[in-house]
mmCIF file of C-alpha atoms in Angstrom:
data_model
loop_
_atom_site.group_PDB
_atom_site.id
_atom_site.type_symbol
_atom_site.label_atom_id
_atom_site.label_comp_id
_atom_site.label_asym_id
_atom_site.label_seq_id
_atom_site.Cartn_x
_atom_site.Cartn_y
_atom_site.Cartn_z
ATOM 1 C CA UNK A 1 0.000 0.000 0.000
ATOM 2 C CA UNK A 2 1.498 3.147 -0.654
ATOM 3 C CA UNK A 3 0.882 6.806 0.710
ATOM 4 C CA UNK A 4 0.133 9.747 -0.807
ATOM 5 C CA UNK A 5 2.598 12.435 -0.694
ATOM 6 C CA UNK A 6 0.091 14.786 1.040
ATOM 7 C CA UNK A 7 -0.237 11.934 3.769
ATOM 8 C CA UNK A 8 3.856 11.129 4.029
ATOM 9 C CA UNK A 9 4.035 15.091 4.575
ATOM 10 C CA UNK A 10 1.479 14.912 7.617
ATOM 11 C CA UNK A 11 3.221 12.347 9.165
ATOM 12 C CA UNK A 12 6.148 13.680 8.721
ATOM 13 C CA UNK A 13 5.363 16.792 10.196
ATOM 14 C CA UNK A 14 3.466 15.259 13.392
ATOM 15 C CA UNK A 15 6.396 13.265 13.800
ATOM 16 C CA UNK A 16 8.827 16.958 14.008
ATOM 17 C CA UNK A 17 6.097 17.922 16.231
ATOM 18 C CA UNK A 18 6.359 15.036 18.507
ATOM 19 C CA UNK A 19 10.213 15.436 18.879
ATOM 20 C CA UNK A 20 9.640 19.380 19.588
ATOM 21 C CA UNK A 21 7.539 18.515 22.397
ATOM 22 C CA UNK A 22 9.644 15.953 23.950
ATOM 23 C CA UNK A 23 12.694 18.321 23.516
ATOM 24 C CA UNK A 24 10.777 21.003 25.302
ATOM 25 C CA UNK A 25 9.863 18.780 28.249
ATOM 26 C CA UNK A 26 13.571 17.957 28.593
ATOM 27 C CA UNK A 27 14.700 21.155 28.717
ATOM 28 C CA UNK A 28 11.548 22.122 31.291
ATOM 29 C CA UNK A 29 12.776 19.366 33.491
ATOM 30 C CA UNK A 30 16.546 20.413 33.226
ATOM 31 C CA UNK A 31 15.475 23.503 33.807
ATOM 32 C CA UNK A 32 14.073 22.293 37.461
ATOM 33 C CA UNK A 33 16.853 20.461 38.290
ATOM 34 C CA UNK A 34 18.759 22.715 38.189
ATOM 35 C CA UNK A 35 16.741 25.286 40.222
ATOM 36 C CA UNK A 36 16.417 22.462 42.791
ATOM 37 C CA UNK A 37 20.042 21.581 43.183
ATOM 38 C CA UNK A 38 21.007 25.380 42.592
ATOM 39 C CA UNK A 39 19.295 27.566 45.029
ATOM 40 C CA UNK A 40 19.674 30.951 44.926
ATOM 41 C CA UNK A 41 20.487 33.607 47.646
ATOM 42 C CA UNK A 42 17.300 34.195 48.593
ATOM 43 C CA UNK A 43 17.113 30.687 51.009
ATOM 44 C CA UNK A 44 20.726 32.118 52.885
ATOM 45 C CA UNK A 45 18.523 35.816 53.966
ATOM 46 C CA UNK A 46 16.774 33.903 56.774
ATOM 47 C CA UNK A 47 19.996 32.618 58.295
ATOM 48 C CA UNK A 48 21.977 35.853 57.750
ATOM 49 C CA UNK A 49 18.830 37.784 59.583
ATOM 50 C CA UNK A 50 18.636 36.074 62.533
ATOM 51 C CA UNK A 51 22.652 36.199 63.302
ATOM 52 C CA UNK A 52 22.234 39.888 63.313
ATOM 53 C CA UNK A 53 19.103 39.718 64.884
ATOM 54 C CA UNK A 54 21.082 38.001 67.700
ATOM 55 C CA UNK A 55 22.999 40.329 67.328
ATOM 56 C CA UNK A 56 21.455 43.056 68.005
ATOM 57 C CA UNK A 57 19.364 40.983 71.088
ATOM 58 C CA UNK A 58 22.899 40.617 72.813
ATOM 59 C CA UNK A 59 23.571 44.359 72.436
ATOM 60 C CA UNK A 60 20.373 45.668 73.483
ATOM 61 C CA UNK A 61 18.676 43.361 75.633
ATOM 62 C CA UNK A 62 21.120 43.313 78.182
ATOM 63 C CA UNK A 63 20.350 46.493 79.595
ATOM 64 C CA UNK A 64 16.971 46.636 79.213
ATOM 65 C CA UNK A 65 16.669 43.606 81.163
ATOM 66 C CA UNK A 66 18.435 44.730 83.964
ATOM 67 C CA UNK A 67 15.233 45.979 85.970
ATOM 68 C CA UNK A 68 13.307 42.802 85.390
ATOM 69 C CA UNK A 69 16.698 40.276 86.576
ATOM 70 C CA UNK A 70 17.030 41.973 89.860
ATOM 71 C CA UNK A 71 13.364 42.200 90.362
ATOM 72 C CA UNK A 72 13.386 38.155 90.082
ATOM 73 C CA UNK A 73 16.904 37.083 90.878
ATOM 74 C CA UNK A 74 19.093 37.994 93.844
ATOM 75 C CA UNK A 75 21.622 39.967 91.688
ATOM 76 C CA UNK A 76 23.094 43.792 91.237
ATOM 77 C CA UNK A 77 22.218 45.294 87.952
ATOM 78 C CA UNK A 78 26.160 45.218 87.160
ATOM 79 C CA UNK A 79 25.601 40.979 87.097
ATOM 80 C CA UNK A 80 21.893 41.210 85.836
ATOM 81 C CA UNK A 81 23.945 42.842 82.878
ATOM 82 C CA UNK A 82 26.320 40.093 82.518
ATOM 83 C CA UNK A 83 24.618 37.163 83.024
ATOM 84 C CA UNK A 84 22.249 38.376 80.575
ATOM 85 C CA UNK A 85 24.914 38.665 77.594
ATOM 86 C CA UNK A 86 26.182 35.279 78.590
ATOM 87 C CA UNK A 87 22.587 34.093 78.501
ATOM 88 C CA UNK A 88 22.183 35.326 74.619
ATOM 89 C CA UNK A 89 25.487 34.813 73.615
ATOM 90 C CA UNK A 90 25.274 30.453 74.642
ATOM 91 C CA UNK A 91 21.104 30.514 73.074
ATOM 92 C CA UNK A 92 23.163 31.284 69.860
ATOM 93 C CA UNK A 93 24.531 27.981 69.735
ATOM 94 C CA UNK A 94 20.812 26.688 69.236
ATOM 95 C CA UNK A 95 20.271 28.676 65.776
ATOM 96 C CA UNK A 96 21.003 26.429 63.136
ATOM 97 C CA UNK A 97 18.513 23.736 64.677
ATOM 98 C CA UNK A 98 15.544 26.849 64.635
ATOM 99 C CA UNK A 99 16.514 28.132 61.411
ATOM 100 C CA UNK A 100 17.075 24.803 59.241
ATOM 101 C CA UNK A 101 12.895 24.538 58.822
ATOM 102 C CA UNK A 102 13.006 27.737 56.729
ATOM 103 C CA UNK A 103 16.065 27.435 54.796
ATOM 104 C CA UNK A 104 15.058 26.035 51.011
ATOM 105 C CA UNK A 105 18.309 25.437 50.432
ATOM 106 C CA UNK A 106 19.202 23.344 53.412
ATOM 107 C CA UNK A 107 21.431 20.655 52.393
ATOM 108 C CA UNK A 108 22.489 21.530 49.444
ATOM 109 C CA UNK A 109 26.150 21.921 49.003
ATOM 110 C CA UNK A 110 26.220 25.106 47.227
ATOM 111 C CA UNK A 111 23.653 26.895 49.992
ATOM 112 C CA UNK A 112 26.815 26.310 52.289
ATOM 113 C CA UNK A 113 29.148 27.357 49.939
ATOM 114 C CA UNK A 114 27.701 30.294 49.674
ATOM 115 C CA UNK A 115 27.091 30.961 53.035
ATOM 116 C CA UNK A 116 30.554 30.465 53.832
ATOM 117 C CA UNK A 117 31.811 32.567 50.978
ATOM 118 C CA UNK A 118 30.001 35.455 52.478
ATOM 119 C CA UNK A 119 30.737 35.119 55.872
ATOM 120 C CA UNK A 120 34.712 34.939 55.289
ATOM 121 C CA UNK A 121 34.164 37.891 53.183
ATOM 122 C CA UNK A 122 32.070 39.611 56.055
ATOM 123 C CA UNK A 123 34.937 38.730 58.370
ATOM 124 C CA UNK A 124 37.858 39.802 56.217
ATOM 125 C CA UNK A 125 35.862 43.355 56.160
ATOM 126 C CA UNK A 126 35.614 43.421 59.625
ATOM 127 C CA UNK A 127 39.227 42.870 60.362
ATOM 128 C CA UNK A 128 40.332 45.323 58.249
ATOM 129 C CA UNK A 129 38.117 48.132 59.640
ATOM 130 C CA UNK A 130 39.237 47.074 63.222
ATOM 131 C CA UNK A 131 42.457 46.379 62.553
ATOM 132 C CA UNK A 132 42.574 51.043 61.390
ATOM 133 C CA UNK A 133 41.390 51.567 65.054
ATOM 134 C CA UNK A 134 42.566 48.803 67.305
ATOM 135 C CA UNK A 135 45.015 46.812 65.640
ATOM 136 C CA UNK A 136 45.876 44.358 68.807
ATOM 137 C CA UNK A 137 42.332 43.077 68.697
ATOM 138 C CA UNK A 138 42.293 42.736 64.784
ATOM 139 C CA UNK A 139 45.168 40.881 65.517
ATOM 140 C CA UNK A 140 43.913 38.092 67.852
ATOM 141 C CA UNK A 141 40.742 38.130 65.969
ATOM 142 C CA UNK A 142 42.370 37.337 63.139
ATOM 143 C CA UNK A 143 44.710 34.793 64.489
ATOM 144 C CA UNK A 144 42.255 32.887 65.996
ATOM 145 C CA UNK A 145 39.182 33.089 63.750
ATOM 146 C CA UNK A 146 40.283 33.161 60.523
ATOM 147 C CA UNK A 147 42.316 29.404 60.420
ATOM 148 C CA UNK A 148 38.824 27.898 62.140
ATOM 149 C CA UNK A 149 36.830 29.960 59.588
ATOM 150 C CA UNK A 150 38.846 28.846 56.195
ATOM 151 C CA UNK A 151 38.304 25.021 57.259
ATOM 152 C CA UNK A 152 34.865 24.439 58.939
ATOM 153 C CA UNK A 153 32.438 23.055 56.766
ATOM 154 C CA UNK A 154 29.175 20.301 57.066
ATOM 155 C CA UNK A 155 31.117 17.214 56.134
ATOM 156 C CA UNK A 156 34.245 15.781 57.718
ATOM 157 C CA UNK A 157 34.399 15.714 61.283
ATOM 158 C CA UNK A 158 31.319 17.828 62.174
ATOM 159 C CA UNK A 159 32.099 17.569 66.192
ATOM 160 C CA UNK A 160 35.680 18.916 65.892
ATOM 161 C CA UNK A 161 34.478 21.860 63.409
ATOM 162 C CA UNK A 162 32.131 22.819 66.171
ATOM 163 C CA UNK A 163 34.323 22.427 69.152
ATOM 164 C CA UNK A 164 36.799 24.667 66.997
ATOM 165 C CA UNK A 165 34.119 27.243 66.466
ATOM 166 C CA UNK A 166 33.594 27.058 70.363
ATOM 167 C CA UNK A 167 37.178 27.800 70.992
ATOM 168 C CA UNK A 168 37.544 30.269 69.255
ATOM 169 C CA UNK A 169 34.270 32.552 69.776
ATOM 170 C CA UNK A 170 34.774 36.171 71.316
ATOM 171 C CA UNK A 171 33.948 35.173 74.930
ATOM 172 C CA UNK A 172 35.899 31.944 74.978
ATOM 173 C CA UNK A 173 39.155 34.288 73.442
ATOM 174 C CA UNK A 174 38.785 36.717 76.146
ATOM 175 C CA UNK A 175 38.901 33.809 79.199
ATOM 176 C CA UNK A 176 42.198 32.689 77.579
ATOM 177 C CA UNK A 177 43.875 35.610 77.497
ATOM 178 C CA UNK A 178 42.983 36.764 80.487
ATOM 179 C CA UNK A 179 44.310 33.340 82.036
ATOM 180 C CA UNK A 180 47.463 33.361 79.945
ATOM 181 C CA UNK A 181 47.968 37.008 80.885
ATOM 182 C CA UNK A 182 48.234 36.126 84.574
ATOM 183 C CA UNK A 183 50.587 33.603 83.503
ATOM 184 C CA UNK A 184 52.697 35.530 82.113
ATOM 185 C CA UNK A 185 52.689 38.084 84.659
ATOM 186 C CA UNK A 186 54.201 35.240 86.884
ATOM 187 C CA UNK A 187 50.619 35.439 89.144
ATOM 188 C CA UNK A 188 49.172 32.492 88.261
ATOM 189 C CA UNK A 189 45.280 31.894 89.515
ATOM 190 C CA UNK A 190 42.789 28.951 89.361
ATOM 191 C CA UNK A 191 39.770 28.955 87.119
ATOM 192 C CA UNK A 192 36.928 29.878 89.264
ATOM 193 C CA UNK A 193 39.701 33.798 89.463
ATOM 194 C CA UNK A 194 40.277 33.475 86.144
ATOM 195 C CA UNK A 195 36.038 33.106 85.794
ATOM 196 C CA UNK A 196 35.504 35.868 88.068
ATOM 197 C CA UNK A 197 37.945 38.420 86.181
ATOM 198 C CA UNK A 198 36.430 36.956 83.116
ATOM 199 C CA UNK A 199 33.052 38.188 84.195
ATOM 200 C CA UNK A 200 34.316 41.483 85.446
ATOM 201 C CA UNK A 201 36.000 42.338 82.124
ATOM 202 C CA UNK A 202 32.642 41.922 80.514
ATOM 203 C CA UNK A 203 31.311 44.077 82.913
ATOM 204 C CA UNK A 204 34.237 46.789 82.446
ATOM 205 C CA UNK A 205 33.639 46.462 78.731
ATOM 206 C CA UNK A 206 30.023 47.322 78.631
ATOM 207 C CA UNK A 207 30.684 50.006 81.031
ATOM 208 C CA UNK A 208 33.430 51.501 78.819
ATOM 209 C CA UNK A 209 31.020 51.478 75.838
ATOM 210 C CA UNK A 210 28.541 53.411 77.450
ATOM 211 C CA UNK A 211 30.189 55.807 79.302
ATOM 212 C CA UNK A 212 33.150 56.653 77.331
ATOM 213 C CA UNK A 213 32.281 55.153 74.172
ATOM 214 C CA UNK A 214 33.967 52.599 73.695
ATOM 215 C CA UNK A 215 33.729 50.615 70.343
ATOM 216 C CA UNK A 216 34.726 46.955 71.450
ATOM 217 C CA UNK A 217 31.558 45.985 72.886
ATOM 218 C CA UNK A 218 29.525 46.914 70.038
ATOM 219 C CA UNK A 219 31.696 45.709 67.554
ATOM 220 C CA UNK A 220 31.736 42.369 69.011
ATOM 221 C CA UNK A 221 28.191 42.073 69.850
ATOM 222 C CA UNK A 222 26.973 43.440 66.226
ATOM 223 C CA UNK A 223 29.350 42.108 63.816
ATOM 224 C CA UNK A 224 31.663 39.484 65.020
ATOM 225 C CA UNK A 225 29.295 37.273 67.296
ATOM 226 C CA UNK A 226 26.827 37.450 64.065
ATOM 227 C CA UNK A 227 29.622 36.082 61.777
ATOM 228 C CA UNK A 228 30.481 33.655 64.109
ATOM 229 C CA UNK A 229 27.089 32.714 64.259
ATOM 230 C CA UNK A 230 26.928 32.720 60.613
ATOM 231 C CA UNK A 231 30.019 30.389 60.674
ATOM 232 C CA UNK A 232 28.447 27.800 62.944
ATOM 233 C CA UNK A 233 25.136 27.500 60.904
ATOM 234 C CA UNK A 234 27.506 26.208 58.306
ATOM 235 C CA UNK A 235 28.912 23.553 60.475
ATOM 236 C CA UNK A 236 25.160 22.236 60.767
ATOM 237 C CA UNK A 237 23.998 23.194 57.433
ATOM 238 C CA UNK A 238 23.498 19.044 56.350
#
């Protein structure tokens, strides 16, 4: 039986038409894919948000709090203060278990990436602004955050990333140096001292801030504890 040329040209054509359409189905499901394994920044906003929002909490909160902590507790406003920062600053460590419900990204391995892309580049511009004003605390910052920062990351040895992070956060810098300062001063002291000047430098720094203004406080309450917070959200990213 043979065909007409009018029908060999139908078929022909519904046959082009049927190759269109599966081409265009590939490409649609490429297409998502790749928007599924390639997230964009929008998923890292919620993450980056809530460090600062911390942020800001540890700043502010302390003092306004003050009132309401010796009204409950058996403390002077001066602790109130204090235990209050310490208070925020540890609920930090609880952020990337409240945050990983709304990140779209979450697991993915360029949503980390990313996120640690931008906070070593939020850190590098923080070191370099601090190091113009106070360059002994640009340098300690630097020496002990920035190793810990280049290497942390969701796979590997999660545990030891994290204890790293721990080491080297802000508060956990200052209680070293104040022990190894006594050591070097030849006046060595035990650790409940070394806790007690610990507490009373944090007490001396918020006091600076506010009467003689003082940047240190600020700076480490606004920008460095959020990067650092930033930092350990990538450690539990997966």
């Amino acid at each position: 039986m043979k065909l007409s040329r009018s029908e060999s040209t139908e078929e022909d054509g519904v046959m082009e038409e049927d190759d269109d359409d599966e081409d265009d189905e590939d490409d649609e499901g490429e297409e998502v894919l790749k928007n599924v394994s390639k997230p964009g920044i929008l998923p890292l906003v919620t993450p980056l948000l809530i460090s600062h929002a911390t942020g800001l909490s540890l700043y502010y909160l302390p003092v306004m709090g003050q009132e309401l902590a010796t009204d409950h507790f058996p403390v002077s406003e001066s602790e109130a203060v204090v235990l209050i920062s310490i208070a925020i600053y540890v609920a930090g460590l609880a952020l990337p278990h409240n945050t990983r419900k709304f990140l779209a990204g979450e697991g993915t391995d360029r949503g980390w990436m990313t996120l640690k892309l931008i906070s070593l580049l939020y850190l590098a511009v923080q070191l370099g602004c601090i190091s113009l004003i106070n360059f002994s605390l640009g340098f300690i910052l630097a020496v002990t955050l920035v190793p810990v920062a280049a290497v942390v990351q969701p796979v590997g040895p999660k545990l030891l990333y994290a204890l790293l992070l721990i080491l080297v956060t802000p508060a956990v810098t200052l209680l070293f140096c104040i022990f190894l300062y006594q050591e070097l001063m030849e006046f060595p002291i035990t650790l409940l001292e070394c806790w007690q000047l610990f507490l009373q430098a944090l007490a001396g720094g918020m006091l600076d801030h506010y009467l003689y203004g003082s940047i240190i406080f600020p700076f480490i309450a606004l920008f460095v504890y959020p990067c650092w917070i930033q930092l350990w959200n990538v450690v539990f990213w997966k």
